[in-house]
Short mmCIF file of C-alpha atoms and ligand atoms in Angstrom, two decimals:
data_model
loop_
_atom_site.label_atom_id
_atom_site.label_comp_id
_atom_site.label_asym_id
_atom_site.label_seq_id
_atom_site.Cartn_x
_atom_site.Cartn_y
_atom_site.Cartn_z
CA UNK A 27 0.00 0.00 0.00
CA UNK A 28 1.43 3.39 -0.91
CA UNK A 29 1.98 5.53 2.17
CA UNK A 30 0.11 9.31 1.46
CA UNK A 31 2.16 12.45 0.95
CA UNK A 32 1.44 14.21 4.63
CA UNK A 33 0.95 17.66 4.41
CA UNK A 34 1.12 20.20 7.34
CA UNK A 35 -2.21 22.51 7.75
CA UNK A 36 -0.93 25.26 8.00
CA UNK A 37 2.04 24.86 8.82
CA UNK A 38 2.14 22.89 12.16
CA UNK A 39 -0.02 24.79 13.31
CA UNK A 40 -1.49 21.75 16.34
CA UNK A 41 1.55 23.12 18.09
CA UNK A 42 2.75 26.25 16.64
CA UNK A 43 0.91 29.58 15.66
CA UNK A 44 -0.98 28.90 12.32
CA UNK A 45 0.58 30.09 9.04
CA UNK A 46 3.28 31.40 10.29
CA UNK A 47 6.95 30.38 9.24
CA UNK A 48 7.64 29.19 13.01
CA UNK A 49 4.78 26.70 12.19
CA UNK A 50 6.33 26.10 8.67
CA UNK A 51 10.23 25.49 10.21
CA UNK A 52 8.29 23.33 13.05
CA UNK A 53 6.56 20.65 9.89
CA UNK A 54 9.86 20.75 7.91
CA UNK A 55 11.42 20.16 11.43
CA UNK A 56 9.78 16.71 11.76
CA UNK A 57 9.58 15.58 8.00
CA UNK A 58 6.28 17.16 6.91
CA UNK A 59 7.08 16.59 2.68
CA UNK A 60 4.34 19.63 2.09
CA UNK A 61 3.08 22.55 3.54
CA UNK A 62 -0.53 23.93 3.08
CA UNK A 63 -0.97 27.71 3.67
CA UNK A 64 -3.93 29.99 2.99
CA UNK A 65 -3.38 33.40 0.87
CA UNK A 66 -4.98 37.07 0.41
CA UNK A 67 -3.59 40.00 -1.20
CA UNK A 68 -3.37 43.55 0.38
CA UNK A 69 -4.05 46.54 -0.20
CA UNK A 70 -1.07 47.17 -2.29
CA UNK A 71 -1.81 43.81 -3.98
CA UNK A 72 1.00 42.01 -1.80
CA UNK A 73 0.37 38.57 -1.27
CA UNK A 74 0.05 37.48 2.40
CA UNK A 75 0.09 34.31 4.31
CA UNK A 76 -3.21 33.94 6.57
CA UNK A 77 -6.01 31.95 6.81
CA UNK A 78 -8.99 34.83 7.65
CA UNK A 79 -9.98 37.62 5.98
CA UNK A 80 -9.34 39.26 8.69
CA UNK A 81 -6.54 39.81 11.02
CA UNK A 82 -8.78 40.13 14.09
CA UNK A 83 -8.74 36.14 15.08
CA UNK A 84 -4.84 35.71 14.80
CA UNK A 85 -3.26 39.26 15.14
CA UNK A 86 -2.93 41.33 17.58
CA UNK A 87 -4.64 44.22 15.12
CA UNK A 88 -8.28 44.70 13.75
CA UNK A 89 -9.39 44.59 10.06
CA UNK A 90 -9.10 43.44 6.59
CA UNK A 91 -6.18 42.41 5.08
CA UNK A 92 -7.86 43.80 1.28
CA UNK A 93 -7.73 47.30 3.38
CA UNK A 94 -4.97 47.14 4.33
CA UNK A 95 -0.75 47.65 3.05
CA UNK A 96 1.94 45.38 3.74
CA UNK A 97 3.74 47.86 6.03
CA UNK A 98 0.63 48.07 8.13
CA UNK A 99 0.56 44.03 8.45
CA UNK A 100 4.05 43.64 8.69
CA UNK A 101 3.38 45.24 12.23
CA UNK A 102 1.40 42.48 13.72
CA UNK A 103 1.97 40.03 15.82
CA UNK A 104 0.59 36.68 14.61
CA UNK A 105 2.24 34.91 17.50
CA UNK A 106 1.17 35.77 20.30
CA UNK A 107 -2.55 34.71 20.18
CA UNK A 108 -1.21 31.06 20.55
CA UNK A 109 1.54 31.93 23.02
CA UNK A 110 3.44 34.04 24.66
CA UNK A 111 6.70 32.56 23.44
CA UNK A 112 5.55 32.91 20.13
CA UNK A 113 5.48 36.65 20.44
CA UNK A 114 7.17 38.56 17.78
CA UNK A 115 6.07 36.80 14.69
CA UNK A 116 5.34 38.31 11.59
CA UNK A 117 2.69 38.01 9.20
CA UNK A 118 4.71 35.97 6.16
CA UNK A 119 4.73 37.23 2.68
CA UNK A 120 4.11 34.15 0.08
CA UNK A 121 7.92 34.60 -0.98
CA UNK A 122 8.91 34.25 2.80
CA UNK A 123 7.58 31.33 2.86
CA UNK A 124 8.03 29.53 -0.40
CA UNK A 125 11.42 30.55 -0.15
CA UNK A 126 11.63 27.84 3.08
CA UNK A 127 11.11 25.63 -0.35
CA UNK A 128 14.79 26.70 -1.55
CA UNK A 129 16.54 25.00 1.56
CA UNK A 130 14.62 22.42 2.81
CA UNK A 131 12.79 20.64 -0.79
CA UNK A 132 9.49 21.27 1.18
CA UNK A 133 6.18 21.62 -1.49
CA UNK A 134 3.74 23.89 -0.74
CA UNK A 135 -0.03 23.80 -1.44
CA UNK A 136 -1.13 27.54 -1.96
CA UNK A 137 -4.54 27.89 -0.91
CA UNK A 138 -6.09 30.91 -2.45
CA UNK A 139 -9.06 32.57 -0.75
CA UNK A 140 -9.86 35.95 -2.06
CA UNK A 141 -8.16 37.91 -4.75
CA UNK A 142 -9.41 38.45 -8.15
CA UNK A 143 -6.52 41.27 -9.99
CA UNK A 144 -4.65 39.22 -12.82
CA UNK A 145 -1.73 41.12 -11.78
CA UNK A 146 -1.96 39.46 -8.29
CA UNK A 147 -2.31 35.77 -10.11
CA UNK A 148 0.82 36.71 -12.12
CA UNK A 149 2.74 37.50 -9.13
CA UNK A 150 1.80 34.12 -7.48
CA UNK A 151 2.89 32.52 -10.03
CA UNK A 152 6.31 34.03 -10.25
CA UNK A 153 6.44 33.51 -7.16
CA UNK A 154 5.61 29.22 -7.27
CA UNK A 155 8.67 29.20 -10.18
CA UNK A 156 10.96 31.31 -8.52
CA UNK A 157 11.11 28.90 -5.69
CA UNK A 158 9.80 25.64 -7.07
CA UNK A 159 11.00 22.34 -5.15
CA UNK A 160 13.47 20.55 -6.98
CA UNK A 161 12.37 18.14 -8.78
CA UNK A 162 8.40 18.63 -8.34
CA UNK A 163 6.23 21.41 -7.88
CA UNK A 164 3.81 23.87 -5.72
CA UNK A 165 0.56 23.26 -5.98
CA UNK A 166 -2.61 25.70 -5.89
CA UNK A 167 -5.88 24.89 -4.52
CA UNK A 168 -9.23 27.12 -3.89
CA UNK A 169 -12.62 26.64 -2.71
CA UNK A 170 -13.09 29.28 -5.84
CA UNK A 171 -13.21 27.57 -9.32
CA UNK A 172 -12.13 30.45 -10.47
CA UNK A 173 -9.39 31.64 -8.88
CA UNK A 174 -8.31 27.93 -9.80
CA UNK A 175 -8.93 29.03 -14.11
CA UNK A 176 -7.43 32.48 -13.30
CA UNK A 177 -4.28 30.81 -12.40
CA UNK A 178 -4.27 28.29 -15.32
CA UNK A 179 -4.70 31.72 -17.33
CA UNK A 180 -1.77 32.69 -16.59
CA UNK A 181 0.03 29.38 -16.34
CA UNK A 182 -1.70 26.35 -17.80
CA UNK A 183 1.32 24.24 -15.99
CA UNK A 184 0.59 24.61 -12.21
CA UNK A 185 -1.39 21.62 -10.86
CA UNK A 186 -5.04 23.17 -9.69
CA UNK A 187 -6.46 21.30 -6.54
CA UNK A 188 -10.65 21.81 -5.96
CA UNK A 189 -11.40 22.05 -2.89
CA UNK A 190 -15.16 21.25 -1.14
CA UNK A 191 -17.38 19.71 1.28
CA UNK A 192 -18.35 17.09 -1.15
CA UNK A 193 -15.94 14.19 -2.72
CA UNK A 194 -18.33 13.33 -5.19
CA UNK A 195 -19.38 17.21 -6.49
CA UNK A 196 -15.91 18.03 -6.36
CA UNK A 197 -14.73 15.09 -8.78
CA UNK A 198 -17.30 15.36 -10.97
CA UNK A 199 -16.36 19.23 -11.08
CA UNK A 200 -12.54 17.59 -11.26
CA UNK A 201 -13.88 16.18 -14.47
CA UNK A 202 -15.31 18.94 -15.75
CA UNK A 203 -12.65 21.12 -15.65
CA UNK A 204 -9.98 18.66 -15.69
CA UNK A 205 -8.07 19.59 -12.46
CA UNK A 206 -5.64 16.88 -11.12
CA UNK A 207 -6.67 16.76 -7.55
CA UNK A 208 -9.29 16.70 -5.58
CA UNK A 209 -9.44 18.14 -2.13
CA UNK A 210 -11.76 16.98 0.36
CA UNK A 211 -13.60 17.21 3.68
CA UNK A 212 -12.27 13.49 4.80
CA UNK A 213 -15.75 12.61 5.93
CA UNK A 214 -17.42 12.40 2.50
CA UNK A 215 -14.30 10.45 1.07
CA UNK A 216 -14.60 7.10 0.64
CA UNK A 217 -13.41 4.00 -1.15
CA UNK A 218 -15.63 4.28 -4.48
CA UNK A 219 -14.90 7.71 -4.61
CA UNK A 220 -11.43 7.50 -4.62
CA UNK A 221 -11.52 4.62 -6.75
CA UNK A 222 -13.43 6.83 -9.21
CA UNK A 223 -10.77 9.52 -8.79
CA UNK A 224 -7.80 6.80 -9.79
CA UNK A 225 -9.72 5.79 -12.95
CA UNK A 226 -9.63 8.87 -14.25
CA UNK A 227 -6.37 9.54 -13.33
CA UNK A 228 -6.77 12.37 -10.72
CA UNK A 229 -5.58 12.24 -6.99
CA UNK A 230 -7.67 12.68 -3.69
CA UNK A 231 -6.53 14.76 -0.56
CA UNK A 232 -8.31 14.63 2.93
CA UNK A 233 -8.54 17.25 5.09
CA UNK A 234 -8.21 17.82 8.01
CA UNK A 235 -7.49 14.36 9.54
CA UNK A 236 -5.42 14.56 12.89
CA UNK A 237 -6.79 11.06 14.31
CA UNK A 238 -4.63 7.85 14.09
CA UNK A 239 -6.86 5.59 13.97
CA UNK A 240 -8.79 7.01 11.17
CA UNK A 241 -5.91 7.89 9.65
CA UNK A 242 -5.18 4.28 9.02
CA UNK A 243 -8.90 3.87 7.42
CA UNK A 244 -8.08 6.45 4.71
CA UNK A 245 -4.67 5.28 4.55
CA UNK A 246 -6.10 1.77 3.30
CA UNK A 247 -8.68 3.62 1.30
CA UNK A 248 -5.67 4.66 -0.96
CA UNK A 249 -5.78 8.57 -0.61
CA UNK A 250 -2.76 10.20 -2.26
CA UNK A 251 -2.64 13.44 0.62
CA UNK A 252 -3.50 13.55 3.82
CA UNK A 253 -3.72 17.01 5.43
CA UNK A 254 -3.49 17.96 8.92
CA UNK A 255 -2.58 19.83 11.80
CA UNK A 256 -0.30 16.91 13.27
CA UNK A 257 2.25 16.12 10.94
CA UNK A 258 4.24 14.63 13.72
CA UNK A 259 1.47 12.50 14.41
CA UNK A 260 0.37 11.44 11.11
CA UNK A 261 4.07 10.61 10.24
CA UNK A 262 4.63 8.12 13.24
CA UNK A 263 0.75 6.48 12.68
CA UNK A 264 2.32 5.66 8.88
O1 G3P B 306 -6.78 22.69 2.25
C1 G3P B 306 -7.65 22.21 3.20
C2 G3P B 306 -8.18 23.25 4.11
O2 G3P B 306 -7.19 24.21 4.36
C3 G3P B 306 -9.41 23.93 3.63
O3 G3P B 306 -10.08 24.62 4.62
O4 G3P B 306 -10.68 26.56 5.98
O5 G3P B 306 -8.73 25.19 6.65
O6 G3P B 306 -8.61 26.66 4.66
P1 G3P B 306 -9.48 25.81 5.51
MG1 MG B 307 -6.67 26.22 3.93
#
């Protein structure tokens, strides 16, 4: 049975403060082979690392990142919330952290939430080739169909991920659209699904699965990706 690629939500963010690149040095740390984060762009159409629209849950500011510029982000601290020894981290850029890609061989999986300015899509892209793994490649995932066809617009050559609720909407959608990967809640996964997924030659992530023993299930299932906030954990249950 093939073991799944296990990929770090977030970073490690069980442990650490969510996507931030503590929590990204933390899943490289103990063998995570891929990284999810979440993106937005500011105000001055810099890409930023952070799973809200707002910085109010995981900052110590108020707002939206859309209002506001990368100077006035850059002031946060994203650590804190989680921990006082995490105190004095910074909201990453999407170059600070797939540049932890040039090191370490780490692949990312770029979760876009909100942005819609082509120029913004161009820059991510730059950004995925500038520091591409060796040997493989980023990925990009959304909720958002299409933010997932804005990016092929610009670069028909970076593997698109849908993301849902639903295995079964989402493949069919897959289909559709002919994206390699599906993304899905783990609870609507299961084995015909992914056996559906194989035929037609596209690959199946879970998320977010931080329990062992169901781990294992979807292990046996055949799922290519498993995605969670335990790498650590996930790794040792292999
Ligand atoms: O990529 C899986 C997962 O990140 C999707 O949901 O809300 O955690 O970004 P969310
Ligand atoms: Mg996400």
């Amino acid at each position: 049975m093939l073991k799944p690629i296990i990929e770090a939500h977030r970073g490690y963010s069980a442990q650490y403060p969510e996507n931030t690149l503590c929590a990204f040095r933390q899943a490289i740390a103990v063998g995570a082979p891929s990284i999810e984060l979440d993106v937005h762009a500011s105000a001055d159409g810099e890409i930023v690392v952070m799973h809200d629209a707002s910085v109010d849950r995981t900052s110590n500011g108020k707002g939206a990142i859309a209002q506001m510029k990368l100077a006035e982000l850059k002031k946060l601290d994203v650590g804190a919330w989680k921990g006082p020894e995490f105190a004095g981290e910074r909201i990453p850029t999407l170059g600070e952290a797939l540049a932890l890609s040039d090191t370490s061989n780490v692949a990312f999986n770029v979760e876009i939430k909100a942005f819609s300015s082509t120029k913004v899509v161009e820059r991510l892209v730059a950004l995925l080739h500038e520091h591409a793994p060796r040997g493989g490649s980023h990925v990009v995932s959304s909720f958002d169909v299409n933010a997932l066809l804005q990016v092929r617009a610009v670069d028909s050559g970076v593997p698109l991920c849908i993301l849902g609720g639903n295995a079964a909407k989402i493949l069919h959608q897959a289909e559709e659209m002919d994206f390699p990967w599906i993304h899905s809640h783990f609870s609507t996964v299961n084995g015909d699904v992914v056996a559906a997924a194989h035929a037609q030659g596209r690959r199946v992530m879970i998320w977010t699965m931080d329990k062992p023993a169901l781990f294992q299930h979807y292990v046996r299932l055949g799922v290519d990706k498993v995605c969670t906030n335990c790498p650590a954990e996930m790794l040792a249950a292999q």
